[in-house]
């Protein structure tokens, strides 16, 4: 500064850097129910373009296709996309020994975020899906 009593000036700030495409929530948690009438747990993941542009989902794959499926809800470009994650039909709590962490790979047409890996927890108990996600 040009003031002799204040030779310097400090301005604290915080910068938050977001990915170009963000996924909310940060993963999926699916619980295998014990009822025979249960058609498979499902949840939705929202993908947002944080720069305001439009994008398309060009492909989706899952690491454990015997446990779950994932599908894009739209094939059109948009600022927001939705992916439905669903357990396979016929799974029972006895189908798996404990909590399984699977992965969904989502491909987009945005070069900087061409591939996103999203964790999925599948468990026969509520306690199994409450644990934190592991890194890919």
CSV table of N, CA, C and O in Angstrom, one decimal:
chain,number,residue,atom,x,y,z
A,1,UNK,N,0.8,-1.2,0.0
A,1,UNK,CA,0.0,0.0,0.0
A,1,UNK,C,0.9,1.2,0.0
A,1,UNK,O,2.1,1.2,0.2
A,2,UNK,N,0.3,2.4,-0.2
A,2,UNK,CA,1.1,3.6,-0.1
A,2,UNK,C,0.9,4.3,1.2
A,2,UNK,O,1.3,5.5,1.4
A,3,UNK,N,0.4,3.6,2.2
A,3,UNK,CA,0.3,4.2,3.6
A,3,UNK,C,1.4,3.7,4.4
A,3,UNK,O,1.7,2.5,4.6
A,4,UNK,N,2.2,4.6,5.0
A,4,UNK,CA,3.4,4.2,5.8
A,4,UNK,C,3.1,3.3,7.0
A,4,UNK,O,3.9,2.4,7.3
A,5,UNK,N,1.9,3.4,7.6
A,5,UNK,CA,1.6,2.6,8.8
A,5,UNK,C,1.2,1.2,8.4
A,5,UNK,O,1.2,0.3,9.2
A,6,UNK,N,0.7,1.0,7.2
A,6,UNK,CA,0.3,-0.3,6.7
A,6,UNK,C,1.1,-0.7,5.5
A,6,UNK,O,0.7,-0.4,4.3
A,7,UNK,N,2.3,-1.2,5.7
A,7,UNK,CA,3.1,-1.6,4.6
A,7,UNK,C,2.7,-2.7,3.7
A,7,UNK,O,3.0,-2.9,2.6
A,8,UNK,N,1.8,-3.6,4.4
A,8,UNK,CA,1.3,-4.7,3.6
A,8,UNK,C,-0.2,-4.9,4.0
A,8,UNK,O,-0.6,-4.4,5.0
A,9,UNK,N,-0.8,-5.7,3.2
A,9,UNK,CA,-2.3,-5.9,3.4
A,9,UNK,C,-2.5,-7.4,3.1
A,9,UNK,O,-2.1,-7.9,2.1
A,10,UNK,N,-3.1,-8.1,4.1
A,10,UNK,CA,-3.4,-9.5,3.9
A,10,UNK,C,-4.9,-9.7,3.7
A,10,UNK,O,-5.7,-9.2,4.6
A,11,UNK,N,-5.3,-10.4,2.7
A,11,UNK,CA,-6.7,-10.7,2.5
A,11,UNK,C,-6.8,-12.2,2.4
A,11,UNK,O,-6.4,-12.8,1.5
A,12,UNK,N,-7.4,-12.8,3.5
A,12,UNK,CA,-7.6,-14.3,3.4
A,12,UNK,C,-8.7,-14.6,2.5
A,12,UNK,O,-9.7,-13.9,2.4
A,13,UNK,N,-8.5,-15.7,1.8
A,13,UNK,CA,-9.6,-16.2,0.9
A,13,UNK,C,-9.5,-17.7,0.7
A,13,UNK,O,-8.5,-18.3,1.1
A,14,UNK,N,-10.5,-18.3,0.3
A,14,UNK,CA,-10.6,-19.7,0.1
A,14,UNK,C,-11.1,-20.0,-1.3
A,14,UNK,O,-12.1,-19.4,-1.8
A,15,UNK,N,-10.4,-20.8,-2.0
A,15,UNK,CA,-10.8,-21.1,-3.4
A,15,UNK,C,-11.2,-22.6,-3.4
A,15,UNK,O,-10.5,-23.5,-2.9
A,16,UNK,N,-12.4,-22.8,-4.0
A,16,UNK,CA,-12.9,-24.1,-4.1
A,16,UNK,C,-12.8,-24.5,-5.6
A,16,UNK,O,-13.4,-23.8,-6.5
A,17,UNK,N,-12.1,-25.6,-5.9
A,17,UNK,CA,-12.0,-26.0,-7.3
A,17,UNK,C,-12.9,-27.2,-7.5
A,17,UNK,O,-12.7,-28.2,-6.8
A,18,UNK,N,-13.8,-27.1,-8.4
A,18,UNK,CA,-14.7,-28.3,-8.7
A,18,UNK,C,-14.3,-28.9,-10.1
A,18,UNK,O,-13.8,-28.2,-10.9
A,19,UNK,N,-14.6,-30.1,-10.2
A,19,UNK,CA,-14.4,-30.8,-11.5
A,19,UNK,C,-15.4,-30.2,-12.5
A,19,UNK,O,-16.4,-29.7,-12.1
A,20,UNK,N,-15.1,-30.4,-13.8
A,20,UNK,CA,-16.0,-29.9,-14.8
A,20,UNK,C,-17.3,-30.6,-14.7
A,20,UNK,O,-18.3,-30.0,-14.8
A,21,UNK,N,-17.2,-31.9,-14.6
A,21,UNK,CA,-18.5,-32.7,-14.4
A,21,UNK,C,-18.4,-33.3,-13.0
A,21,UNK,O,-17.5,-34.0,-12.6
A,22,UNK,N,-19.4,-32.9,-12.2
A,22,UNK,CA,-19.5,-33.4,-10.8
A,22,UNK,C,-20.6,-34.4,-10.7
A,22,UNK,O,-21.7,-34.2,-11.3
A,23,UNK,N,-20.5,-35.3,-9.8
A,23,UNK,CA,-21.5,-36.4,-9.5
A,23,UNK,C,-22.0,-36.2,-8.1
A,23,UNK,O,-21.2,-36.1,-7.2
A,24,UNK,N,-23.3,-36.2,-8.0
A,24,UNK,CA,-24.0,-36.0,-6.7
A,24,UNK,C,-25.1,-37.0,-6.6
A,24,UNK,O,-25.9,-37.1,-7.5
A,25,UNK,N,-25.2,-37.8,-5.5
A,25,UNK,CA,-24.2,-37.9,-4.4
A,25,UNK,C,-22.9,-38.5,-5.0
A,25,UNK,O,-22.8,-38.9,-6.1
A,26,UNK,N,-21.8,-38.5,-4.1
A,26,UNK,CA,-20.5,-39.0,-4.6
A,26,UNK,C,-20.4,-40.5,-4.8
A,26,UNK,O,-19.4,-41.0,-5.2
A,27,UNK,N,-21.5,-41.2,-4.6
A,27,UNK,CA,-21.5,-42.6,-4.8
A,27,UNK,C,-22.9,-43.1,-4.5
A,27,UNK,O,-23.8,-42.4,-4.1
A,28,UNK,N,-23.1,-44.4,-4.8
A,28,UNK,CA,-24.5,-45.0,-4.6
A,28,UNK,C,-24.4,-46.1,-3.5
A,28,UNK,O,-23.4,-46.8,-3.4
A,29,UNK,N,-25.4,-46.2,-2.7
A,29,UNK,CA,-25.5,-47.2,-1.7
A,29,UNK,C,-26.8,-48.0,-1.9
A,29,UNK,O,-27.9,-47.4,-1.9
A,30,UNK,N,-26.6,-49.3,-2.1
A,30,UNK,CA,-27.8,-50.1,-2.4
A,30,UNK,C,-27.9,-51.3,-1.4
A,30,UNK,O,-26.9,-51.9,-1.1
A,31,UNK,N,-29.1,-51.4,-0.9
A,31,UNK,CA,-29.3,-52.4,0.2
A,31,UNK,C,-30.2,-53.5,-0.4
A,31,UNK,O,-31.2,-53.3,-1.0
A,32,UNK,N,-29.7,-54.8,-0.2
A,32,UNK,CA,-30.5,-55.9,-0.7
A,32,UNK,C,-31.5,-56.3,0.4
A,32,UNK,O,-31.2,-56.6,1.5
A,33,UNK,N,-32.8,-56.2,0.0
A,33,UNK,CA,-33.9,-56.4,0.9
A,33,UNK,C,-34.2,-57.9,1.0
A,33,UNK,O,-33.9,-58.6,0.0
A,34,UNK,N,-34.7,-58.4,2.1
A,34,UNK,CA,-35.0,-59.8,2.2
A,34,UNK,C,-36.4,-60.2,1.7
A,34,UNK,O,-36.6,-61.4,1.6
A,35,UNK,N,-37.2,-59.3,1.3
A,35,UNK,CA,-38.6,-59.7,0.9
A,35,UNK,C,-38.6,-60.2,-0.5
A,35,UNK,O,-37.8,-59.7,-1.4
A,36,UNK,N,-39.3,-61.2,-0.8
A,36,UNK,CA,-39.5,-61.8,-2.1
A,36,UNK,C,-40.1,-60.9,-3.1
A,36,UNK,O,-40.0,-61.1,-4.3
A,37,UNK,N,-40.9,-59.9,-2.6
A,37,UNK,CA,-41.6,-59.0,-3.4
A,37,UNK,C,-40.7,-57.8,-3.9
A,37,UNK,O,-41.1,-57.1,-4.8
A,38,UNK,N,-39.5,-57.8,-3.4
A,38,UNK,CA,-38.6,-56.7,-3.7
A,38,UNK,C,-38.1,-56.8,-5.0
A,38,UNK,O,-37.5,-57.9,-5.4
A,39,UNK,N,-38.2,-55.8,-5.9
A,39,UNK,CA,-37.7,-55.9,-7.3
A,39,UNK,C,-36.3,-55.4,-7.5
A,39,UNK,O,-35.8,-55.2,-8.6
A,40,UNK,N,-35.6,-55.1,-6.4
A,40,UNK,CA,-34.2,-54.6,-6.5
A,40,UNK,C,-34.1,-53.1,-6.1
A,40,UNK,O,-34.9,-52.3,-6.6
A,41,UNK,N,-33.2,-52.8,-5.2
A,41,UNK,CA,-33.0,-51.4,-4.8
A,41,UNK,C,-32.5,-50.6,-6.0
A,41,UNK,O,-31.8,-51.1,-6.8
A,42,UNK,N,-32.8,-49.3,-6.0
A,42,UNK,CA,-32.3,-48.5,-7.0
A,42,UNK,C,-32.1,-47.1,-6.4
A,42,UNK,O,-32.6,-46.7,-5.4
A,43,UNK,N,-31.2,-46.3,-7.1
A,43,UNK,CA,-31.0,-44.9,-6.7
A,43,UNK,C,-30.6,-44.2,-8.0
A,43,UNK,O,-30.4,-44.8,-9.0
A,44,UNK,N,-30.5,-42.8,-7.9
A,44,UNK,CA,-30.2,-42.0,-9.0
A,44,UNK,C,-28.9,-41.2,-8.7
A,44,UNK,O,-28.7,-40.8,-7.5
A,45,UNK,N,-28.1,-41.0,-9.7
A,45,UNK,CA,-26.9,-40.1,-9.6
A,45,UNK,C,-27.1,-39.0,-10.5
A,45,UNK,O,-27.5,-39.2,-11.7
A,46,UNK,N,-26.9,-37.8,-10.0
A,46,UNK,CA,-27.0,-36.6,-10.9
A,46,UNK,C,-25.6,-36.1,-11.3
A,46,UNK,O,-24.7,-36.0,-10.5
A,47,UNK,N,-25.4,-35.8,-12.6
A,47,UNK,CA,-24.2,-35.3,-13.1
A,47,UNK,C,-24.4,-33.9,-13.6
A,47,UNK,O,-25.3,-33.7,-14.4
A,48,UNK,N,-23.6,-32.9,-13.1
A,48,UNK,CA,-23.8,-31.5,-13.5
A,48,UNK,C,-22.5,-31.0,-14.2
A,48,UNK,O,-21.4,-31.3,-13.8
A,49,UNK,N,-22.7,-30.2,-15.3
A,49,UNK,CA,-21.7,-29.5,-15.9
A,49,UNK,C,-21.4,-28.2,-15.2
A,49,UNK,O,-22.3,-27.3,-15.2
A,50,UNK,N,-20.3,-28.1,-14.5
A,50,UNK,CA,-20.1,-26.9,-13.6
A,50,UNK,C,-19.7,-25.7,-14.4
A,50,UNK,O,-19.5,-24.6,-13.8
A,51,UNK,N,-19.4,-25.7,-15.7
A,51,UNK,CA,-19.1,-24.6,-16.5
A,51,UNK,C,-20.3,-24.1,-17.3
A,51,UNK,O,-20.2,-23.2,-18.1
A,52,UNK,N,-21.5,-24.7,-17.0
A,52,UNK,CA,-22.7,-24.3,-17.7
A,52,UNK,C,-22.9,-24.8,-19.1
A,52,UNK,O,-23.9,-24.5,-19.7
A,53,UNK,N,-22.0,-25.6,-19.6
A,53,UNK,CA,-22.1,-26.2,-20.9
A,53,UNK,C,-23.0,-27.4,-20.9
A,53,UNK,O,-23.5,-27.9,-19.9
A,54,UNK,N,-23.2,-27.9,-22.1
A,54,UNK,CA,-24.0,-29.2,-22.3
A,54,UNK,C,-23.1,-30.3,-22.6
A,54,UNK,O,-22.0,-30.2,-23.1
A,55,UNK,N,-23.5,-31.5,-22.2
A,55,UNK,CA,-22.7,-32.7,-22.4
A,55,UNK,C,-23.7,-33.9,-22.5
A,55,UNK,O,-24.8,-33.9,-22.2
A,56,UNK,N,-23.1,-35.0,-23.1
A,56,UNK,CA,-23.8,-36.2,-23.2
A,56,UNK,C,-23.1,-37.4,-22.5
A,56,UNK,O,-21.9,-37.3,-22.5
A,57,UNK,N,-23.8,-38.3,-22.1
A,57,UNK,CA,-23.2,-39.6,-21.6
A,57,UNK,C,-23.0,-40.5,-22.8
A,57,UNK,O,-24.0,-40.8,-23.5
A,58,UNK,N,-21.8,-40.9,-23.0
A,58,UNK,CA,-21.5,-41.7,-24.2
A,58,UNK,C,-21.4,-43.2,-23.9
A,58,UNK,O,-21.4,-44.0,-24.8
A,59,UNK,N,-21.3,-43.5,-22.7
A,59,UNK,CA,-21.2,-44.9,-22.3
A,59,UNK,C,-21.2,-45.1,-20.8
A,59,UNK,O,-20.7,-44.2,-20.0
A,60,UNK,N,-21.7,-46.3,-20.3
A,60,UNK,CA,-21.7,-46.6,-18.9
A,60,UNK,C,-21.4,-48.1,-18.8
A,60,UNK,O,-21.9,-48.9,-19.6
A,61,UNK,N,-20.5,-48.4,-17.9
A,61,UNK,CA,-20.2,-49.8,-17.6
A,61,UNK,C,-20.1,-50.0,-16.1
A,61,UNK,O,-19.8,-49.1,-15.3
A,62,UNK,N,-20.4,-51.2,-15.6
A,62,UNK,CA,-20.3,-51.5,-14.2
A,62,UNK,C,-19.2,-52.6,-13.9
A,62,UNK,O,-19.0,-53.5,-14.8
A,63,UNK,N,-18.6,-52.6,-12.8
A,63,UNK,CA,-17.5,-53.6,-12.5
A,63,UNK,C,-18.1,-54.9,-12.1
A,63,UNK,O,-17.4,-55.9,-12.3
A,64,UNK,N,-19.3,-55.0,-11.5
A,64,UNK,CA,-19.9,-56.2,-11.1
A,64,UNK,C,-21.3,-56.4,-11.7
A,64,UNK,O,-22.3,-56.1,-11.1
A,65,UNK,N,-21.4,-56.8,-13.0
A,65,UNK,CA,-22.7,-56.8,-13.7
A,65,UNK,C,-23.6,-57.9,-13.1
A,65,UNK,O,-24.8,-57.8,-13.4
A,66,UNK,N,-23.1,-58.8,-12.4
A,66,UNK,CA,-24.0,-59.8,-11.7
A,66,UNK,C,-24.7,-59.2,-10.5
A,66,UNK,O,-25.7,-59.8,-10.1
A,67,UNK,N,-24.3,-58.1,-10.0
A,67,UNK,CA,-25.0,-57.4,-8.9
A,67,UNK,C,-25.8,-56.2,-9.3
A,67,UNK,O,-26.9,-56.0,-8.7
A,68,UNK,N,-25.4,-55.4,-10.3
A,68,UNK,CA,-26.1,-54.2,-10.5
A,68,UNK,C,-26.0,-53.8,-12.0
A,68,UNK,O,-25.2,-54.3,-12.8
A,69,UNK,N,-26.9,-52.9,-12.3
A,69,UNK,CA,-26.9,-52.2,-13.7
A,69,UNK,C,-26.9,-50.7,-13.5
A,69,UNK,O,-27.3,-50.2,-12.5
A,70,UNK,N,-26.5,-50.0,-14.5
A,70,UNK,CA,-26.6,-48.6,-14.5
A,70,UNK,C,-27.0,-48.1,-16.0
A,70,UNK,O,-26.5,-48.7,-16.9
A,71,UNK,N,-27.8,-47.1,-16.0
A,71,UNK,CA,-28.3,-46.6,-17.3
A,71,UNK,C,-28.5,-45.1,-17.3
A,71,UNK,O,-29.0,-44.6,-16.3
A,72,UNK,N,-28.2,-44.5,-18.4
A,72,UNK,CA,-28.4,-43.0,-18.5
A,72,UNK,C,-29.9,-42.8,-18.8
A,72,UNK,O,-30.5,-43.6,-19.5
A,73,UNK,N,-30.5,-41.8,-18.1
A,73,UNK,CA,-31.9,-41.6,-18.3
A,73,UNK,C,-32.3,-40.8,-19.6
A,73,UNK,O,-33.4,-40.7,-19.9
A,74,UNK,N,-31.2,-40.2,-20.2
A,74,UNK,CA,-31.4,-39.5,-21.4
A,74,UNK,C,-30.2,-39.7,-22.4
A,74,UNK,O,-29.1,-39.9,-21.9
A,75,UNK,N,-30.5,-39.7,-23.7
A,75,UNK,CA,-29.4,-39.7,-24.6
A,75,UNK,C,-29.2,-38.4,-25.3
A,75,UNK,O,-28.4,-38.3,-26.2
A,76,UNK,N,-29.9,-37.3,-24.8
A,76,UNK,CA,-29.8,-36.0,-25.3
A,76,UNK,C,-28.7,-35.2,-24.5
A,76,UNK,O,-28.5,-35.5,-23.4
A,77,UNK,N,-28.1,-34.2,-25.1
A,77,UNK,CA,-27.2,-33.3,-24.5
A,77,UNK,C,-27.9,-32.4,-23.5
A,77,UNK,O,-29.0,-32.0,-23.8
A,78,UNK,N,-27.3,-32.1,-22.4
A,78,UNK,CA,-27.9,-31.2,-21.4
A,78,UNK,C,-26.9,-30.8,-20.4
A,78,UNK,O,-25.8,-31.4,-20.3
A,79,UNK,N,-27.2,-29.8,-19.6
A,79,UNK,CA,-26.4,-29.3,-18.5
A,79,UNK,C,-26.3,-30.3,-17.4
A,79,UNK,O,-25.4,-30.4,-16.6
A,80,UNK,N,-27.4,-31.0,-17.2
A,80,UNK,CA,-27.5,-32.0,-16.1
A,80,UNK,C,-28.0,-33.4,-16.7
A,80,UNK,O,-28.9,-33.4,-17.6
A,81,UNK,N,-27.3,-34.4,-16.3
A,81,UNK,CA,-27.7,-35.8,-16.7
A,81,UNK,C,-28.0,-36.6,-15.5
A,81,UNK,O,-27.5,-36.3,-14.4
A,82,UNK,N,-28.8,-37.7,-15.6
A,82,UNK,CA,-29.1,-38.6,-14.5
A,82,UNK,C,-28.8,-40.0,-14.9
A,82,UNK,O,-29.1,-40.4,-16.0
A,83,UNK,N,-28.3,-40.7,-14.0
A,83,UNK,CA,-28.0,-42.1,-14.2
A,83,UNK,C,-28.7,-42.9,-13.1
A,83,UNK,O,-28.7,-42.6,-11.9
A,84,UNK,N,-29.4,-44.0,-13.5
A,84,UNK,CA,-30.1,-44.8,-12.6
A,84,UNK,C,-29.3,-46.0,-12.3
A,84,UNK,O,-28.8,-46.7,-13.2
A,85,UNK,N,-29.1,-46.3,-11.0
A,85,UNK,CA,-28.3,-47.5,-10.6
A,85,UNK,C,-29.3,-48.4,-9.9
A,85,UNK,O,-30.0,-48.0,-9.0
A,86,UNK,N,-29.2,-49.7,-10.3
A,86,UNK,CA,-30.2,-50.6,-9.8
A,86,UNK,C,-29.6,-52.0,-9.6
A,86,UNK,O,-28.8,-52.5,-10.4
A,87,UNK,N,-30.1,-52.6,-8.5
A,87,UNK,CA,-29.7,-54.0,-8.2
A,87,UNK,C,-30.3,-55.0,-9.2
A,87,UNK,O,-31.4,-54.7,-9.7
A,88,UNK,N,-29.6,-56.1,-9.5
A,88,UNK,CA,-30.2,-57.1,-10.4
A,88,UNK,C,-31.4,-57.8,-9.7
A,88,UNK,O,-31.4,-57.9,-8.5
A,89,UNK,N,-32.3,-58.2,-10.5
A,89,UNK,CA,-33.5,-59.0,-10.0
A,89,UNK,C,-33.0,-60.3,-9.4
A,89,UNK,O,-32.0,-60.9,-9.8
A,90,UNK,N,-33.7,-60.7,-8.3
A,90,UNK,CA,-33.5,-62.0,-7.7
A,90,UNK,C,-32.4,-62.0,-6.6
A,90,UNK,O,-32.1,-63.1,-6.1
A,91,UNK,N,-31.7,-60.9,-6.3
A,91,UNK,CA,-30.7,-60.9,-5.3
A,91,UNK,C,-31.3,-61.1,-3.9
A,91,UNK,O,-32.3,-60.4,-3.7
A,92,UNK,N,-30.7,-61.9,-3.1
A,92,UNK,CA,-31.2,-62.0,-1.7
A,92,UNK,C,-30.0,-61.6,-0.8
A,92,UNK,O,-28.9,-61.6,-1.2
A,93,UNK,N,-30.3,-61.4,0.5
A,93,UNK,CA,-29.2,-61.0,1.4
A,93,UNK,C,-28.1,-62.1,1.4
A,93,UNK,O,-27.0,-61.8,1.7
A,94,UNK,N,-28.5,-63.4,1.2
A,94,UNK,CA,-27.5,-64.5,1.2
A,94,UNK,C,-26.7,-64.5,-0.1
A,94,UNK,O,-25.7,-65.3,-0.2
A,95,UNK,N,-27.0,-63.7,-1.1
A,95,UNK,CA,-26.3,-63.7,-2.4
A,95,UNK,C,-24.9,-63.2,-2.3
A,95,UNK,O,-24.0,-63.6,-3.1
A,96,UNK,N,-24.6,-62.4,-1.3
A,96,UNK,CA,-23.2,-61.9,-1.1
A,96,UNK,C,-22.8,-62.1,0.4
A,96,UNK,O,-23.7,-62.1,1.3
A,97,UNK,N,-21.6,-62.3,0.6
A,97,UNK,CA,-21.1,-62.6,2.0
A,97,UNK,C,-21.1,-61.3,2.9
A,97,UNK,O,-21.3,-61.4,4.1
A,98,UNK,N,-20.8,-60.2,2.3
A,98,UNK,CA,-20.7,-58.9,3.1
A,98,UNK,C,-20.9,-57.8,2.2
A,98,UNK,O,-21.5,-57.9,1.1
A,99,UNK,N,-20.3,-56.7,2.5
A,99,UNK,CA,-20.4,-55.5,1.7
A,99,UNK,C,-19.5,-55.6,0.5
A,99,UNK,O,-18.3,-56.0,0.6
A,100,UNK,N,-20.0,-55.3,-0.7
A,100,UNK,CA,-19.2,-55.3,-1.9
A,100,UNK,C,-19.1,-53.8,-2.4
A,100,UNK,O,-20.1,-53.1,-2.5
A,101,UNK,N,-17.9,-53.4,-2.7
A,101,UNK,CA,-17.7,-52.1,-3.3
A,101,UNK,C,-17.5,-52.3,-4.8
A,101,UNK,O,-16.5,-52.9,-5.2
A,102,UNK,N,-18.4,-51.8,-5.6
A,102,UNK,CA,-18.4,-51.9,-7.1
A,102,UNK,C,-18.1,-50.5,-7.6
A,102,UNK,O,-18.0,-49.6,-6.9
A,103,UNK,N,-17.9,-50.4,-8.9
A,103,UNK,CA,-17.6,-49.2,-9.6
A,103,UNK,C,-18.5,-49.0,-10.8
A,103,UNK,O,-18.7,-50.0,-11.5
A,104,UNK,N,-18.9,-47.8,-11.1
A,104,UNK,CA,-19.6,-47.5,-12.3
A,104,UNK,C,-18.6,-46.5,-13.1
A,104,UNK,O,-18.1,-45.6,-12.5
A,105,UNK,N,-18.4,-46.9,-14.3
A,105,UNK,CA,-17.5,-46.0,-15.2
A,105,UNK,C,-18.5,-45.3,-16.1
A,105,UNK,O,-19.2,-46.0,-16.9
A,106,UNK,N,-18.5,-44.0,-16.0
A,106,UNK,CA,-19.4,-43.2,-16.9
A,106,UNK,C,-18.5,-42.4,-17.9
A,106,UNK,O,-17.6,-41.7,-17.4
A,107,UNK,N,-18.7,-42.6,-19.2
A,107,UNK,CA,-18.0,-41.8,-20.2
A,107,UNK,C,-18.9,-40.7,-20.7
A,107,UNK,O,-20.1,-40.9,-20.9
A,108,UNK,N,-18.2,-39.5,-20.9
A,108,UNK,CA,-18.9,-38.4,-21.4
A,108,UNK,C,-18.2,-37.8,-22.6
A,108,UNK,O,-17.1,-38.2,-22.9
A,109,UNK,N,-18.8,-36.9,-23.3
A,109,UNK,CA,-18.2,-36.3,-24.5
A,109,UNK,C,-17.4,-35.0,-24.1
A,109,UNK,O,-17.0,-34.3,-25.0
A,110,UNK,N,-17.2,-34.8,-22.8
A,110,UNK,CA,-16.3,-33.6,-22.4
A,110,UNK,C,-14.9,-34.2,-22.2
A,110,UNK,O,-14.6,-35.0,-21.4
A,111,UNK,N,-14.0,-33.7,-23.0
A,111,UNK,CA,-12.6,-34.2,-23.0
A,111,UNK,C,-11.9,-34.2,-21.6
A,111,UNK,O,-11.3,-35.1,-21.3
A,112,UNK,N,-12.1,-33.1,-20.9
A,112,UNK,CA,-11.5,-33.0,-19.5
A,112,UNK,C,-12.1,-34.0,-18.5
A,112,UNK,O,-11.5,-34.2,-17.5
A,113,UNK,N,-13.3,-34.4,-18.8
A,113,UNK,CA,-14.0,-35.4,-17.9
A,113,UNK,C,-14.5,-36.5,-18.7
A,113,UNK,O,-15.7,-36.9,-18.5
A,114,UNK,N,-13.7,-37.1,-19.5
A,114,UNK,CA,-14.1,-38.1,-20.4
A,114,UNK,C,-14.5,-39.4,-19.7
A,114,UNK,O,-15.4,-40.1,-20.2
A,115,UNK,N,-13.9,-39.7,-18.5
A,115,UNK,CA,-14.2,-40.9,-17.8
A,115,UNK,C,-14.4,-40.6,-16.3
A,115,UNK,O,-13.4,-40.0,-15.7
A,116,UNK,N,-15.5,-40.9,-15.7
A,116,UNK,CA,-15.7,-40.7,-14.3
A,116,UNK,C,-15.9,-42.1,-13.7
A,116,UNK,O,-16.7,-42.9,-14.2
A,117,UNK,N,-15.3,-42.3,-12.5
A,117,UNK,CA,-15.5,-43.5,-11.8
A,117,UNK,C,-16.3,-43.2,-10.5
A,117,UNK,O,-15.8,-42.4,-9.7
A,118,UNK,N,-17.4,-43.9,-10.3
A,118,UNK,CA,-18.3,-43.6,-9.2
A,118,UNK,C,-18.4,-44.9,-8.4
A,118,UNK,O,-18.7,-46.0,-8.9
A,119,UNK,N,-18.1,-44.8,-7.1
A,119,UNK,CA,-18.2,-46.0,-6.2
A,119,UNK,C,-19.7,-46.4,-5.9
A,119,UNK,O,-20.6,-45.5,-5.8
A,120,UNK,N,-19.9,-47.7,-5.7
A,120,UNK,CA,-21.2,-48.2,-5.3
A,120,UNK,C,-21.0,-49.2,-4.2
A,120,UNK,O,-20.2,-50.1,-4.4
A,121,UNK,N,-21.7,-49.1,-3.1
A,121,UNK,CA,-21.7,-50.1,-2.0
A,121,UNK,C,-23.0,-50.9,-2.1
A,121,UNK,O,-24.1,-50.3,-2.2
A,122,UNK,N,-22.8,-52.2,-2.1
A,122,UNK,CA,-23.9,-53.2,-2.1
A,122,UNK,C,-23.8,-54.0,-0.9
A,122,UNK,O,-22.7,-54.6,-0.7
A,123,UNK,N,-24.8,-54.1,-0.1
A,123,UNK,CA,-24.7,-54.9,1.2
A,123,UNK,C,-26.1,-55.4,1.6
A,123,UNK,O,-27.1,-54.9,1.2
A,124,UNK,N,-26.0,-56.5,2.3
A,124,UNK,CA,-27.3,-57.1,2.8
A,124,UNK,C,-27.8,-56.4,4.1
A,124,UNK,O,-28.9,-56.7,4.5
A,125,UNK,N,-27.0,-55.5,4.7
A,125,UNK,CA,-27.5,-54.9,5.9
A,125,UNK,C,-27.3,-53.4,5.8
A,125,UNK,O,-26.4,-52.9,5.0
A,126,UNK,N,-28.0,-52.6,6.6
A,126,UNK,CA,-27.8,-51.1,6.6
A,126,UNK,C,-26.5,-50.7,7.0
A,126,UNK,O,-25.9,-49.8,6.5
A,127,UNK,N,-25.9,-51.4,8.0
A,127,UNK,CA,-24.6,-51.1,8.5
A,127,UNK,C,-23.5,-51.2,7.4
A,127,UNK,O,-22.6,-50.5,7.3
A,128,UNK,N,-23.7,-52.2,6.5
A,128,UNK,CA,-22.8,-52.4,5.4
A,128,UNK,C,-22.7,-51.2,4.4
A,128,UNK,O,-21.7,-51.0,3.8
A,129,UNK,N,-23.8,-50.5,4.2
A,129,UNK,CA,-23.8,-49.4,3.3
A,129,UNK,C,-23.5,-48.1,3.9
A,129,UNK,O,-23.4,-47.1,3.2
A,130,UNK,N,-23.3,-48.0,5.2
A,130,UNK,CA,-23.0,-46.8,5.9
A,130,UNK,C,-21.6,-46.5,6.0
A,130,UNK,O,-21.2,-45.4,6.4
A,131,UNK,N,-20.7,-47.4,5.6
A,131,UNK,CA,-19.3,-47.1,5.6
A,131,UNK,C,-18.9,-46.2,4.5
A,131,UNK,O,-19.6,-46.0,3.5
A,132,UNK,N,-17.7,-45.5,4.7
A,132,UNK,CA,-17.2,-44.6,3.6
A,132,UNK,C,-16.8,-45.4,2.3
A,132,UNK,O,-16.4,-46.6,2.4
A,133,UNK,N,-16.8,-44.7,1.2
A,133,UNK,CA,-16.3,-45.3,0.0
A,133,UNK,C,-14.8,-45.3,0.0
A,133,UNK,O,-14.1,-44.5,0.5
A,134,UNK,N,-14.3,-46.3,-0.7
A,134,UNK,CA,-12.8,-46.4,-1.0
A,134,UNK,C,-12.5,-45.7,-2.2
A,134,UNK,O,-13.3,-45.5,-3.1
A,135,UNK,N,-11.2,-45.2,-2.4
A,135,UNK,CA,-10.8,-44.5,-3.6
A,135,UNK,C,-10.6,-45.6,-4.7
A,135,UNK,O,-10.2,-46.7,-4.4
A,136,UNK,N,-10.8,-45.1,-6.0
A,136,UNK,CA,-10.6,-46.1,-7.1
A,136,UNK,C,-9.1,-46.5,-7.3
A,136,UNK,O,-8.2,-45.8,-6.9
